[in-house]
């Protein structure tokens, strides 16, 4: 049973070092990020109408960034849902364990950069929504 809610997830402003020759955004542990990064991956060439995600994690935390373009992230804790649009490379969405997420509405050329707290481990995923719901049952307050 994982007692997290969507309200434990948040958009972090990463900051921007502005320069007329282009901008830099920096991510450092304990400054912008509350975990050690053990893996980085990125999604790209997502076809129009494509849906990614569709799972939750038992242990892994991640920071999701629209490094280019934009997309929506649907967050769901089994009771409450919200959609976060990511459309700037200097914002990151922190997703804690125990949250079902779906990534959708990718713009053409969008790049979804993911910093993850764990290496890839198939056993850390819950990919069945009903099993996810059952894992959350009776532990989430409903917020109106
Ligand atoms: P999946 O987790 O289904 O992608 P998404 O949630 O973004 O839709 O991963 C797709 C495939 O890639 C699946 O076969 C697992 C594999 N994969 C790895 O081998 N290592 C990784 O770090 C990731 C993220 C996926």
PDB file of C-alpha atoms and ligand atoms in Angstrom:
ATOM      1  CA  UNK A   1       0.000   0.000   0.000  1.00  0.00           C
ATOM      2  CA  UNK A   2       1.546   3.288  -1.101  1.00  0.00           C
ATOM      3  CA  UNK A   3      -0.063   6.281   0.584  1.00  0.00           C
ATOM      4  CA  UNK A   4       1.066   9.024  -1.774  1.00  0.00           C
ATOM      5  CA  UNK A   5      -1.420  11.374  -3.420  1.00  0.00           C
ATOM      6  CA  UNK A   6      -1.229  13.584  -6.471  1.00  0.00           C
ATOM      7  CA  UNK A   7      -0.749  16.479  -4.034  1.00  0.00           C
ATOM      8  CA  UNK A   8       2.687  15.059  -3.190  1.00  0.00           C
ATOM      9  CA  UNK A   9       3.664  15.707  -6.823  1.00  0.00           C
ATOM     10  CA  UNK A  10       4.710  19.226  -7.749  1.00  0.00           C
ATOM     11  CA  UNK A  11       6.058  21.374 -10.516  1.00  0.00           C
ATOM     12  CA  UNK A  12       9.540  22.602  -9.662  1.00  0.00           C
ATOM     13  CA  UNK A  13      10.865  25.789 -11.195  1.00  0.00           C
ATOM     14  CA  UNK A  14      14.388  24.846 -12.220  1.00  0.00           C
ATOM     15  CA  UNK A  15      15.611  28.322 -13.055  1.00  0.00           C
ATOM     16  CA  UNK A  16      17.287  29.624 -16.165  1.00  0.00           C
ATOM     17  CA  UNK A  17      20.660  31.223 -16.762  1.00  0.00           C
ATOM     18  CA  UNK A  18      19.739  33.683 -19.457  1.00  0.00           C
ATOM     19  CA  UNK A  19      22.173  34.699 -22.133  1.00  0.00           C
ATOM     20  CA  UNK A  20      21.518  36.311 -25.468  1.00  0.00           C
ATOM     21  CA  UNK A  21      23.403  33.396 -27.027  1.00  0.00           C
ATOM     22  CA  UNK A  22      20.931  30.952 -25.439  1.00  0.00           C
ATOM     23  CA  UNK A  23      19.799  29.739 -22.031  1.00  0.00           C
ATOM     24  CA  UNK A  24      21.042  27.104 -19.593  1.00  0.00           C
ATOM     25  CA  UNK A  25      19.020  25.233 -16.990  1.00  0.00           C
ATOM     26  CA  UNK A  26      20.915  23.340 -14.296  1.00  0.00           C
ATOM     27  CA  UNK A  27      19.658  20.462 -12.134  1.00  0.00           C
ATOM     28  CA  UNK A  28      21.636  19.556  -9.032  1.00  0.00           C
ATOM     29  CA  UNK A  29      20.834  17.143  -6.249  1.00  0.00           C
ATOM     30  CA  UNK A  30      19.448  18.830  -3.125  1.00  0.00           C
ATOM     31  CA  UNK A  31      19.078  22.104  -5.010  1.00  0.00           C
ATOM     32  CA  UNK A  32      16.347  21.413  -7.564  1.00  0.00           C
ATOM     33  CA  UNK A  33      16.121  17.654  -7.064  1.00  0.00           C
ATOM     34  CA  UNK A  34      15.354  15.647  -3.899  1.00  0.00           C
ATOM     35  CA  UNK A  35      16.913  12.351  -5.092  1.00  0.00           C
ATOM     36  CA  UNK A  36      20.076  10.855  -6.601  1.00  0.00           C
ATOM     37  CA  UNK A  37      19.762  10.386 -10.360  1.00  0.00           C
ATOM     38  CA  UNK A  38      20.505   6.779 -11.301  1.00  0.00           C
ATOM     39  CA  UNK A  39      19.058   6.893 -14.819  1.00  0.00           C
ATOM     40  CA  UNK A  40      18.243   9.425 -17.530  1.00  0.00           C
ATOM     41  CA  UNK A  41      16.074   8.699 -20.540  1.00  0.00           C
ATOM     42  CA  UNK A  42      14.105  10.683 -23.047  1.00  0.00           C
ATOM     43  CA  UNK A  43      11.100  10.151 -25.250  1.00  0.00           C
ATOM     44  CA  UNK A  44      11.032  11.650 -28.725  1.00  0.00           C
ATOM     45  CA  UNK A  45       9.384  11.084 -32.104  1.00  0.00           C
ATOM     46  CA  UNK A  46       6.120  10.385 -30.301  1.00  0.00           C
ATOM     47  CA  UNK A  47       3.481  10.184 -33.038  1.00  0.00           C
ATOM     48  CA  UNK A  48       0.439  12.478 -32.940  1.00  0.00           C
ATOM     49  CA  UNK A  49      -2.168  11.021 -30.578  1.00  0.00           C
ATOM     50  CA  UNK A  50       0.511   8.898 -28.922  1.00  0.00           C
ATOM     51  CA  UNK A  51       0.068   7.882 -25.292  1.00  0.00           C
ATOM     52  CA  UNK A  52       3.034   7.025 -23.085  1.00  0.00           C
ATOM     53  CA  UNK A  53       3.262   5.999 -19.475  1.00  0.00           C
ATOM     54  CA  UNK A  54       0.179   4.174 -18.302  1.00  0.00           C
ATOM     55  CA  UNK A  55       1.778   2.815 -15.131  1.00  0.00           C
ATOM     56  CA  UNK A  56       2.840   3.622 -11.586  1.00  0.00           C
ATOM     57  CA  UNK A  57       6.019   2.860  -9.684  1.00  0.00           C
ATOM     58  CA  UNK A  58       6.438   1.200  -6.301  1.00  0.00           C
ATOM     59  CA  UNK A  59       9.697   2.916  -5.377  1.00  0.00           C
ATOM     60  CA  UNK A  60      10.962   5.094  -8.218  1.00  0.00           C
ATOM     61  CA  UNK A  61      10.680   8.877  -8.171  1.00  0.00           C
ATOM     62  CA  UNK A  62      11.184  10.924 -11.270  1.00  0.00           C
ATOM     63  CA  UNK A  63      11.425  14.439 -12.589  1.00  0.00           C
ATOM     64  CA  UNK A  64       9.814  14.942 -15.997  1.00  0.00           C
ATOM     65  CA  UNK A  65      10.812  17.888 -18.166  1.00  0.00           C
ATOM     66  CA  UNK A  66       9.555  19.064 -21.549  1.00  0.00           C
ATOM     67  CA  UNK A  67      13.075  19.657 -22.900  1.00  0.00           C
ATOM     68  CA  UNK A  68      11.437  20.708 -26.165  1.00  0.00           C
ATOM     69  CA  UNK A  69       7.819  21.258 -27.196  1.00  0.00           C
ATOM     70  CA  UNK A  70       4.994  20.372 -24.853  1.00  0.00           C
ATOM     71  CA  UNK A  71       2.819  17.529 -23.584  1.00  0.00           C
ATOM     72  CA  UNK A  72       0.342  16.804 -20.809  1.00  0.00           C
ATOM     73  CA  UNK A  73       0.867  14.531 -17.816  1.00  0.00           C
ATOM     74  CA  UNK A  74      -2.220  12.994 -16.223  1.00  0.00           C
ATOM     75  CA  UNK A  75      -1.595  12.199 -12.544  1.00  0.00           C
ATOM     76  CA  UNK A  76      -3.918   9.815 -10.697  1.00  0.00           C
ATOM     77  CA  UNK A  77      -3.656   8.512  -7.126  1.00  0.00           C
ATOM     78  CA  UNK A  78      -6.640   6.187  -7.445  1.00  0.00           C
ATOM     79  CA  UNK A  79      -9.048   8.836  -6.133  1.00  0.00           C
ATOM     80  CA  UNK A  80      -7.902  12.233  -7.314  1.00  0.00           C
ATOM     81  CA  UNK A  81      -6.722  13.159 -10.805  1.00  0.00           C
ATOM     82  CA  UNK A  82      -5.126  16.209 -12.339  1.00  0.00           C
ATOM     83  CA  UNK A  83      -3.490  17.137 -15.612  1.00  0.00           C
ATOM     84  CA  UNK A  84      -0.240  19.109 -15.664  1.00  0.00           C
ATOM     85  CA  UNK A  85       0.868  20.667 -18.926  1.00  0.00           C
ATOM     86  CA  UNK A  86       4.632  20.875 -19.356  1.00  0.00           C
ATOM     87  CA  UNK A  87       5.657  23.401 -21.974  1.00  0.00           C
ATOM     88  CA  UNK A  88       8.898  25.036 -20.795  1.00  0.00           C
ATOM     89  CA  UNK A  89      12.335  23.425 -20.351  1.00  0.00           C
ATOM     90  CA  UNK A  90      12.844  25.219 -17.025  1.00  0.00           C
ATOM     91  CA  UNK A  91       9.981  23.455 -15.230  1.00  0.00           C
ATOM     92  CA  UNK A  92      10.105  19.874 -13.981  1.00  0.00           C
ATOM     93  CA  UNK A  93       7.256  17.743 -12.678  1.00  0.00           C
ATOM     94  CA  UNK A  94       8.266  15.673  -9.643  1.00  0.00           C
ATOM     95  CA  UNK A  95       6.303  12.419  -9.473  1.00  0.00           C
ATOM     96  CA  UNK A  96       6.541  10.419  -6.256  1.00  0.00           C
ATOM     97  CA  UNK A  97       6.027   6.625  -6.034  1.00  0.00           C
ATOM     98  CA  UNK A  98       2.494   5.246  -6.129  1.00  0.00           C
ATOM     99  CA  UNK A  99       1.078   7.621  -8.741  1.00  0.00           C
ATOM    100  CA  UNK A 100      -0.475   6.450 -12.006  1.00  0.00           C
ATOM    101  CA  UNK A 101       0.711   8.658 -14.875  1.00  0.00           C
ATOM    102  CA  UNK A 102      -0.148   8.988 -18.543  1.00  0.00           C
ATOM    103  CA  UNK A 103       1.684  11.270 -20.958  1.00  0.00           C
ATOM    104  CA  UNK A 104      -0.340  12.554 -23.894  1.00  0.00           C
ATOM    105  CA  UNK A 105      -0.956  15.412 -26.314  1.00  0.00           C
ATOM    106  CA  UNK A 106       2.674  15.566 -27.431  1.00  0.00           C
ATOM    107  CA  UNK A 107       3.429  18.463 -29.730  1.00  0.00           C
ATOM    108  CA  UNK A 108       5.353  17.774 -32.895  1.00  0.00           C
ATOM    109  CA  UNK A 109       9.064  17.422 -32.068  1.00  0.00           C
ATOM    110  CA  UNK A 110       8.472  17.256 -28.293  1.00  0.00           C
ATOM    111  CA  UNK A 111      11.223  15.771 -26.145  1.00  0.00           C
ATOM    112  CA  UNK A 112      10.308  14.387 -22.720  1.00  0.00           C
ATOM    113  CA  UNK A 113      13.411  14.210 -20.539  1.00  0.00           C
ATOM    114  CA  UNK A 114      13.169  11.988 -17.464  1.00  0.00           C
ATOM    115  CA  UNK A 115      15.538  11.927 -14.489  1.00  0.00           C
ATOM    116  CA  UNK A 116      14.865   8.812 -12.437  1.00  0.00           C
ATOM    117  CA  UNK A 117      15.908   7.785  -8.937  1.00  0.00           C
ATOM    118  CA  UNK A 118      16.358   4.102  -9.876  1.00  0.00           C
ATOM    119  CA  UNK A 119      17.785   1.982 -12.654  1.00  0.00           C
ATOM    120  CA  UNK A 120      15.269   0.242 -14.901  1.00  0.00           C
ATOM    121  CA  UNK A 121      13.571  -2.542 -12.991  1.00  0.00           C
ATOM    122  CA  UNK A 122      10.492  -4.150 -14.539  1.00  0.00           C
ATOM    123  CA  UNK A 123       9.351  -5.314 -11.076  1.00  0.00           C
ATOM    124  CA  UNK A 124       9.022  -1.709  -9.876  1.00  0.00           C
ATOM    125  CA  UNK A 125       6.195  -1.045 -12.369  1.00  0.00           C
ATOM    126  CA  UNK A 126       2.456  -1.533 -11.874  1.00  0.00           C
ATOM    127  CA  UNK A 127       1.039  -1.560 -15.402  1.00  0.00           C
ATOM    128  CA  UNK A 128      -2.467  -2.798 -14.622  1.00  0.00           C
ATOM    129  CA  UNK A 129      -4.811   0.011 -13.540  1.00  0.00           C
ATOM    130  CA  UNK A 130      -7.019  -2.232 -11.398  1.00  0.00           C
ATOM    131  CA  UNK A 131      -4.007  -3.628  -9.537  1.00  0.00           C
ATOM    132  CA  UNK A 132      -2.850  -0.036  -9.038  1.00  0.00           C
ATOM    133  CA  UNK A 133      -6.303   0.959  -7.689  1.00  0.00           C
ATOM    134  CA  UNK A 134      -6.334  -2.022  -5.367  1.00  0.00           C
ATOM    135  CA  UNK A 135      -2.872  -1.085  -4.065  1.00  0.00           C
ATOM    136  CA  UNK A 136      -4.196   2.347  -3.080  1.00  0.00           C
ATOM    137  CA  UNK A 137      -7.509   1.359  -1.596  1.00  0.00           C
ATOM    138  CA  UNK A 138      -8.589   2.902   1.716  1.00  0.00           C
ATOM    139  CA  UNK A 139      -5.455   4.982   2.102  1.00  0.00           C
ATOM    140  CA  UNK A 140      -6.179   8.182   0.138  1.00  0.00           C
ATOM    141  CA  UNK A 141      -8.372  11.028   1.342  1.00  0.00           C
ATOM    142  CA  UNK A 142     -10.568  12.569  -1.328  1.00  0.00           C
ATOM    143  CA  UNK A 143      -9.968  16.290  -1.922  1.00  0.00           C
ATOM    144  CA  UNK A 144     -12.733  18.340  -3.482  1.00  0.00           C
TER     145      UNK A 144
HETATM  146  P1  LIG B   1       7.717   1.875 -21.109  1.00  0.00           P
HETATM  147  O1  LIG B   1       8.064   1.976 -19.664  1.00  0.00           O
HETATM  148  O2  LIG B   1       6.501   1.078 -21.473  1.00  0.00           O
HETATM  149  O3  LIG B   1       7.593   3.331 -21.743  1.00  0.00           O
HETATM  150  P2  LIG B   1       6.578   4.508 -21.397  1.00  0.00           P
HETATM  151  O4  LIG B   1       6.129   4.336 -19.984  1.00  0.00           O
HETATM  152  O5  LIG B   1       7.375   5.737 -21.614  1.00  0.00           O
HETATM  153  O6  LIG B   1       5.434   4.444 -22.358  1.00  0.00           O
HETATM  154  O7  LIG B   1       9.000   1.312 -21.871  1.00  0.00           O
HETATM  155  C1  LIG B   1       8.957   0.920 -23.223  1.00  0.00           C
HETATM  156  C2  LIG B   1       9.973  -0.190 -23.414  1.00  0.00           C
HETATM  157  O8  LIG B   1      11.288   0.286 -23.131  1.00  0.00           O
HETATM  158  C3  LIG B   1       9.704  -1.363 -22.492  1.00  0.00           C
HETATM  159  O9  LIG B   1       9.962  -2.556 -23.249  1.00  0.00           O
HETATM  160  C4  LIG B   1      10.753  -1.234 -21.414  1.00  0.00           C
HETATM  161  C5  LIG B   1      11.886  -0.518 -22.126  1.00  0.00           C
HETATM  162  N1  LIG B   1      12.679   0.351 -21.230  1.00  0.00           N
HETATM  163  C6  LIG B   1      13.939  -0.055 -20.826  1.00  0.00           C
HETATM  164  O10 LIG B   1      14.415  -1.141 -21.210  1.00  0.00           O
HETATM  165  N2  LIG B   1      14.659   0.769 -20.024  1.00  0.00           N
HETATM  166  C7  LIG B   1      14.177   1.955 -19.588  1.00  0.00           C
HETATM  167  O11 LIG B   1      14.866   2.691 -18.824  1.00  0.00           O
HETATM  168  C8  LIG B   1      12.850   2.355 -19.999  1.00  0.00           C
HETATM  169  C9  LIG B   1      12.266   3.664 -19.538  1.00  0.00           C
HETATM  170  C10 LIG B   1      12.137   1.524 -20.817  1.00  0.00           C
END
